[in-house]
Structure formats: structure tokens, C-alpha cells
Amino acid sequence: MHGANIAVGREYVWGDVVIPRLTVAMLLAGSFSMLCTADNAIDELSAGTFTVSRSDAESFVQPAPALSERQREVFFRGLATFNRRWVVPGLSTGDWGVGPTFVADRCSACHVRGGRGTPPDSDSRQPLSTVLRLSVPGTDPHGGPRPHPHYGDQLQNRALQGQTLDLMPAYQPVPAEADIYLEWSEHAVTLADGTVVRLRRPKPVIENPAFGELGADTLTSIRNAPPFFGLGLLEAIPEASLLAIAERQRTLGYNGRPNRVWDDADQRTVIGRFGWKANQPHLRQQIAAAAIGDMGVTSALYPKQNCPDIQTICRAEVPGNEPELSDVSWSELEILSLGLGVPSRRNWNSAEVQRGAVLFEQLQCAVCHTPTHITADYVARLPQLSRQTIHPYTDLLLHDMGPDLADGRPDFEAGGNDWRTPPLWGIGLSKTVNGSTTLLHDGRARNVTEAILWHGGEARTSRDAFQRLPRPDREALLAFIDAL
């Protein structure tokens, strides 16, 4: 935070400069300058006409109320594909085309009910909703990570083997690339009031690599599946708005910046929005990349099977279709991701939540977790996304989060310490949706308190201020975040 001091009165002090709190809020937020004051300027609508009044286990997979009847039909076909298994050719229990190597056999295996993943907390179980990204030093032709020559850009720990997939013989048993386990270590942090919080950190353990050792220079990054809802609204935020936020942050000593990534469809460099390092430009590419990377399912954008040259048995496997994800199903999945609603906020009029909102501002959390955005004037793919006032609590920008959270793996313009600010909306419903409360890129945080205490780099001052809070204030701040 570059030496910024927090004031609890009406002013902030930046070095020798005293700035009124309202001025800071206006600088940070523009149209959302009154976001966290106690005057209840923001109501319970998280996402305008895309807000869903649900707080149960199905609240992350509801169509936005703004969708037309025809759009709802397409939405539910996309949801069926999201939940449907991919299987080997010849079976009638799903769509043909899983593998030959893969991590999961359906989208909902990682995003259970549209929610976040859960890494295994036992070192004897392999992850399912958590993947291991790979690269080697250098970049690909477009400036992205350079894939490992034998294992590609993600380690596939499952493969087509008759005894493990519906008892259906494969063309020839395909070896999984390796077994993956997570080894956890813990240390304790003591807060100012004496509360002890134990923080854990995962380390990937790779066993039985099928195509040789990965090599000492291989870069790895554990990635936990994020929630699936609200993505269409994030895609609809104008690029100019994100750049304006980055510019305002620089005037305050922060270094939020967009990742600039390669758009495979349009063959050009654009701003990234999705993924833990904002390495995907738009939802259509994100869907196709997840299909091939996580399930081994080809598409018109990525028609080649996920089999590096050395994996000859994998390369010999007959594809389910060419491509396996049809253009129609691909578009239906896109409409699903564009049209998902966002749960409304809860307990918004609670005095404790309102006090937490003020603390969220005072601790400068709102600098990066930008509360409010207004979507573009016109969104062609789904016009109802246009001109929506939304409260996702993200700037979609990269920030240096310090060495404790670093994976050391660059991704386009994102460095090894950089992570995109994740949205906070709906965070309090995660446990209700699928039981998961894990946060951060590798799922190390088991709750919001742990997630905050891992913050470093640009967020260090906010973290330190959180550690100093008296218990009632800390609980109020957590109640506010839980209500989003």
C-alpha cells in the first residue's frame, strides 16, 4: 500500500498529504463513491435485473429474471450440457468425446452446482476440482506460458482405461500423465486481540509421471475451480472502465493493471478478464479452453486432441466426434454463462453489516475489490446485459499479492506474484451451495479470515489493519462480506 495510513475519522493521510475520505472514495470509485457509507446507498440488488432472490443450494445456477422465454430455453439446454457427462464413444449415458486424458468428465464435477471447488485436505486423495497448471521457462508465440513438451500446460491425472470408465474398453488403455496429490503445511498467526488463526499452504506432489520426470525448471500452479455465476456481467464491463480504475489506483499508489492476452478466435491481443491471472479474454474462449484442458473435449476453436507428441497411445485414440463439442452446444454453454443470475445480498439492513461496510472502506478493501460497475451501453450477445448497475466487488485487474501467495509462474503479462482480484458477490452462500468455503487460487484459505491474512504485496496494509481490529469490528467486517 506504499505507506498509506488508515484514519478512522473523516480523513486519510498519505505521507504528508491529508485527503478527505469522501474525496478518496470518489477517486477510487467514480460512480460508486458512496458504496460503503452507513446511509444504505446500495440496496440488496447485486446485479440489477440479473439479481436472483434465492439463497439455497441452487442459487448459483438460476437464470437471470431478465431473460426472455426463448433465452431461458437455450439457457436450460446449456445447463443440461454443463451437468451432462462426457463418455467414450458407444455409450448412451452421455456425450461422446471425453479424454483421452482428462481431469473431470463434466463441467459440474469441478463447479458443483455452479460453485467453487474444494481441494482434498488428505494427502492420499487426488484432486478433482483443483488442477495443476504447467509451463517451462519462456513464452509461446503469443506471449503466453510455454507448455511442457511432454505434458502440455496442465497435468492430466485421469485417462481412458476400461476398468475406470463405465467398464467400457478403450481403444487401448491410455496412461494418465501422472498422479497428483497435495501436501499441506500449516503455521499460526496471532491477531492483536490474541486470537490464533492457523493458515495452511498446499504443495503439489507429482507421482508416477508416465512420460519422464517433469524437470527441475518446470513451473507449476495449483488452481481451484472458481464460482460460475455472474460472468456475463463481468464480460459486459467496458474496457475503458477497467482502465480508468487502474489509472485512479495509480494516483493513490496502487498498481492494478489489466493482463493483455491472446484471443485465439480473433487472433489479436486483448484485455484478459477470466481465470485466476485474467488469462482468458472472453467466455467463449474460456469455455472451449476448459473443455479441452479439463475434459479432453475438442471444439472448433481447439480441434486437436490434448496429446503431446510423446503420448503415442493418446494420439491413437479415436475421437468421439470432430469436433466433440458442437458449435450449437458451445453456444448454449455460452448463453448459460452469460445468462446466469447473481444471488441478492442478505441482511443488508443489519446494523452489524452496515458497520462492516464502513470498515471495508476504511481498511481500503474497496480499492481493489471495486464494489460497483455499470455494464456497456449495448451488449450484442445478450442485450439484457446492457446498462446494468452491478456490485461484484472486483476490478478484474492484476495486483502483486506478495511472495506468500506467489506461484512464480508468469501468464502473459501477469507475473509470478500477480493475481486478478476475485469477485466477492455470493461469497457467503458458497457453503450452502456445495459445502465449499475454500478461497484463493489454490484453495488454501478455509474461510474469509484466512484469505485476508494471506494478503500481502499491495494488500499488506489492509491485512495488517484487519489483524489489529478488535473482535467486534472484525466480526462486523466478516458479516458484511458474508452478506454480499
CSV table of N, CA and C in Angstrom, one decimal, residues 202-257:
chain,number,residue,atom,x,y,z
A,202,PRO,N,-0.8,-25.4,0.4
A,202,PRO,CA,-0.6,-26.7,-0.3
A,202,PRO,C,0.7,-26.8,-1.2
A,203,LYS,N,1.3,-27.9,-1.3
A,203,LYS,CA,2.4,-28.2,-2.2
A,203,LYS,C,2.0,-29.3,-3.0
A,204,PRO,N,2.2,-29.2,-4.4
A,204,PRO,CA,1.8,-30.3,-5.2
A,204,PRO,C,2.9,-31.4,-5.2
A,205,VAL,N,2.4,-32.7,-5.1
A,205,VAL,CA,3.3,-33.8,-5.2
A,205,VAL,C,2.9,-34.6,-6.4
A,206,ILE,N,3.9,-34.8,-7.3
A,206,ILE,CA,3.6,-35.5,-8.6
A,206,ILE,C,4.3,-36.9,-8.5
A,207,GLU,N,3.4,-37.9,-8.7
A,207,GLU,CA,3.9,-39.3,-8.6
A,207,GLU,C,3.6,-40.0,-9.9
A,208,ASN,N,4.5,-41.0,-10.2
A,208,ASN,CA,4.3,-41.9,-11.4
A,208,ASN,C,4.1,-41.1,-12.7
A,209,PRO,N,5.0,-40.1,-13.0
A,209,PRO,CA,4.9,-39.5,-14.3
A,209,PRO,C,5.1,-40.5,-15.4
A,210,ALA,N,4.2,-40.5,-16.4
A,210,ALA,CA,4.2,-41.5,-17.4
A,210,ALA,C,5.2,-41.3,-18.5
A,211,PHE,N,5.7,-40.0,-18.7
A,211,PHE,CA,6.5,-39.7,-19.8
A,211,PHE,C,7.8,-39.0,-19.4
A,212,GLY,N,8.3,-39.5,-18.3
A,212,GLY,CA,9.6,-38.9,-17.8
A,212,GLY,C,9.4,-37.9,-16.8
A,213,GLU,N,10.4,-37.6,-16.0
A,213,GLU,CA,10.4,-36.6,-15.0
A,213,GLU,C,10.1,-35.2,-15.6
A,214,LEU,N,9.4,-34.4,-14.9
A,214,LEU,CA,9.0,-33.1,-15.5
A,214,LEU,C,10.2,-32.2,-15.6
A,215,GLY,N,11.2,-32.3,-14.8
A,215,GLY,CA,12.4,-31.4,-14.9
A,215,GLY,C,12.3,-30.4,-13.8
A,216,ALA,N,13.5,-30.0,-13.4
A,216,ALA,CA,13.6,-29.0,-12.3
A,216,ALA,C,13.2,-27.7,-12.7
A,217,ASP,N,13.2,-27.3,-14.0
A,217,ASP,CA,12.8,-26.0,-14.4
A,217,ASP,C,11.3,-25.9,-14.6
A,218,THR,N,10.5,-26.9,-14.4
A,218,THR,CA,9.1,-26.9,-14.7
A,218,THR,C,8.4,-26.0,-13.6
A,219,LEU,N,7.5,-25.1,-14.1
A,219,LEU,CA,6.8,-24.2,-13.3
A,219,LEU,C,5.4,-24.8,-13.1
A,220,THR,N,4.9,-24.8,-11.8
A,220,THR,CA,3.6,-25.4,-11.5
A,220,THR,C,2.7,-24.4,-10.8
A,221,SER,N,1.4,-24.5,-10.9
A,221,SER,CA,0.5,-23.6,-10.2
A,221,SER,C,-0.8,-24.4,-9.9
A,222,ILE,N,-1.2,-24.5,-8.7
A,222,ILE,CA,-2.4,-25.1,-8.3
A,222,ILE,C,-3.6,-24.1,-8.5
A,223,ARG,N,-4.6,-24.6,-9.2
A,223,ARG,CA,-5.8,-23.7,-9.5
A,223,ARG,C,-7.1,-24.4,-9.0
A,224,ASN,N,-7.8,-23.8,-8.1
A,224,ASN,CA,-9.0,-24.3,-7.6
A,224,ASN,C,-10.2,-23.7,-8.5
A,225,ALA,N,-11.2,-24.5,-8.8
A,225,ALA,CA,-12.3,-24.0,-9.6
A,225,ALA,C,-13.0,-22.9,-8.9
A,226,PRO,N,-13.2,-21.7,-9.7
A,226,PRO,CA,-14.0,-20.6,-9.1
A,226,PRO,C,-15.5,-20.8,-9.3
A,227,PRO,N,-16.3,-19.9,-8.7
A,227,PRO,CA,-17.7,-20.0,-9.0
A,227,PRO,C,-18.0,-19.6,-10.4
A,228,PHE,N,-19.2,-20.0,-10.9
A,228,PHE,CA,-19.5,-19.9,-12.3
A,228,PHE,C,-20.5,-18.8,-12.7
A,229,PHE,N,-21.2,-18.2,-11.7
A,229,PHE,CA,-22.3,-17.3,-11.9
A,229,PHE,C,-21.7,-15.9,-12.1
A,230,GLY,N,-22.5,-15.0,-12.8
A,230,GLY,CA,-22.2,-13.6,-12.9
A,230,GLY,C,-21.2,-13.2,-13.9
A,231,LEU,N,-20.7,-14.2,-14.7
A,231,LEU,CA,-19.6,-14.0,-15.6
A,231,LEU,C,-20.0,-13.1,-16.8
A,232,GLY,N,-21.2,-13.3,-17.3
A,232,GLY,CA,-21.7,-12.4,-18.4
A,232,GLY,C,-21.7,-11.0,-18.0
A,233,LEU,N,-22.0,-10.6,-16.8
A,233,LEU,CA,-22.0,-9.2,-16.4
A,233,LEU,C,-20.5,-8.7,-16.3
A,234,LEU,N,-19.6,-9.5,-15.8
A,234,LEU,CA,-18.2,-9.1,-15.8
A,234,LEU,C,-17.7,-8.9,-17.2
A,235,GLU,N,-18.1,-9.8,-18.2
A,235,GLU,CA,-17.7,-9.6,-19.5
A,235,GLU,C,-18.2,-8.3,-20.1
A,236,ALA,N,-19.3,-7.8,-19.6
A,236,ALA,CA,-20.0,-6.7,-20.2
A,236,ALA,C,-19.5,-5.3,-19.6
A,237,ILE,N,-18.6,-5.4,-18.7
A,237,ILE,CA,-18.0,-4.1,-18.2
A,237,ILE,C,-17.1,-3.5,-19.2
A,238,PRO,N,-17.3,-2.3,-19.6
A,238,PRO,CA,-16.4,-1.7,-20.7
A,238,PRO,C,-14.9,-1.7,-20.3
A,239,GLU,N,-14.1,-2.0,-21.3
A,239,GLU,CA,-12.7,-1.9,-21.1
A,239,GLU,C,-12.2,-0.6,-20.6
A,240,ALA,N,-12.9,0.5,-21.1
A,240,ALA,CA,-12.5,1.8,-20.7
A,240,ALA,C,-12.7,2.0,-19.2
A,241,SER,N,-13.7,1.4,-18.6
A,241,SER,CA,-14.0,1.5,-17.2
A,241,SER,C,-12.8,0.8,-16.4
A,242,LEU,N,-12.4,-0.3,-16.9
A,242,LEU,CA,-11.3,-1.0,-16.1
A,242,LEU,C,-10.0,-0.2,-16.2
A,243,LEU,N,-9.7,0.4,-17.4
A,243,LEU,CA,-8.5,1.2,-17.5
A,243,LEU,C,-8.6,2.5,-16.6
A,244,ALA,N,-9.8,3.0,-16.5
A,244,ALA,CA,-10.0,4.2,-15.7
A,244,ALA,C,-9.8,3.9,-14.2
A,245,ILE,N,-10.2,2.7,-13.8
A,245,ILE,CA,-10.0,2.3,-12.4
A,245,ILE,C,-8.5,2.1,-12.2
A,246,ALA,N,-7.8,1.5,-13.1
A,246,ALA,CA,-6.3,1.3,-13.0
A,246,ALA,C,-5.6,2.7,-12.9
A,247,GLU,N,-6.1,3.6,-13.6
A,247,GLU,CA,-5.5,5.0,-13.6
A,247,GLU,C,-5.7,5.6,-12.2
A,248,ARG,N,-6.9,5.5,-11.7
A,248,ARG,CA,-7.2,6.1,-10.4
A,248,ARG,C,-6.4,5.4,-9.3
A,249,GLN,N,-6.3,4.1,-9.4
A,249,GLN,CA,-5.5,3.4,-8.4
A,249,GLN,C,-4.0,3.9,-8.4
A,250,ARG,N,-3.5,4.2,-9.6
A,250,ARG,CA,-2.1,4.6,-9.7
A,250,ARG,C,-1.9,6.0,-9.0
A,251,THR,N,-2.9,6.8,-9.0
A,251,THR,CA,-2.8,8.1,-8.3
A,251,THR,C,-2.8,8.0,-6.8
A,252,LEU,N,-3.2,6.8,-6.4
A,252,LEU,CA,-3.2,6.5,-4.9
A,252,LEU,C,-2.1,5.6,-4.5
A,253,GLY,N,-1.2,5.2,-5.4
A,253,GLY,CA,0.0,4.4,-5.0
A,253,GLY,C,-0.2,2.9,-5.3
A,254,TYR,N,-1.3,2.5,-5.9
A,254,TYR,CA,-1.5,1.1,-6.2
A,254,TYR,C,-1.1,0.8,-7.7
A,255,ASN,N,-1.0,-0.4,-8.0
A,255,ASN,CA,-0.5,-0.8,-9.3
A,255,ASN,C,-1.4,-1.8,-10.0
A,256,GLY,N,-2.7,-1.7,-9.9
A,256,GLY,CA,-3.7,-2.5,-10.6
A,256,GLY,C,-3.5,-2.3,-12.1
A,257,ARG,N,-3.5,-3.4,-12.8
A,257,ARG,CA,-3.3,-3.3,-14.3
A,257,ARG,C,-4.0,-4.5,-14.9
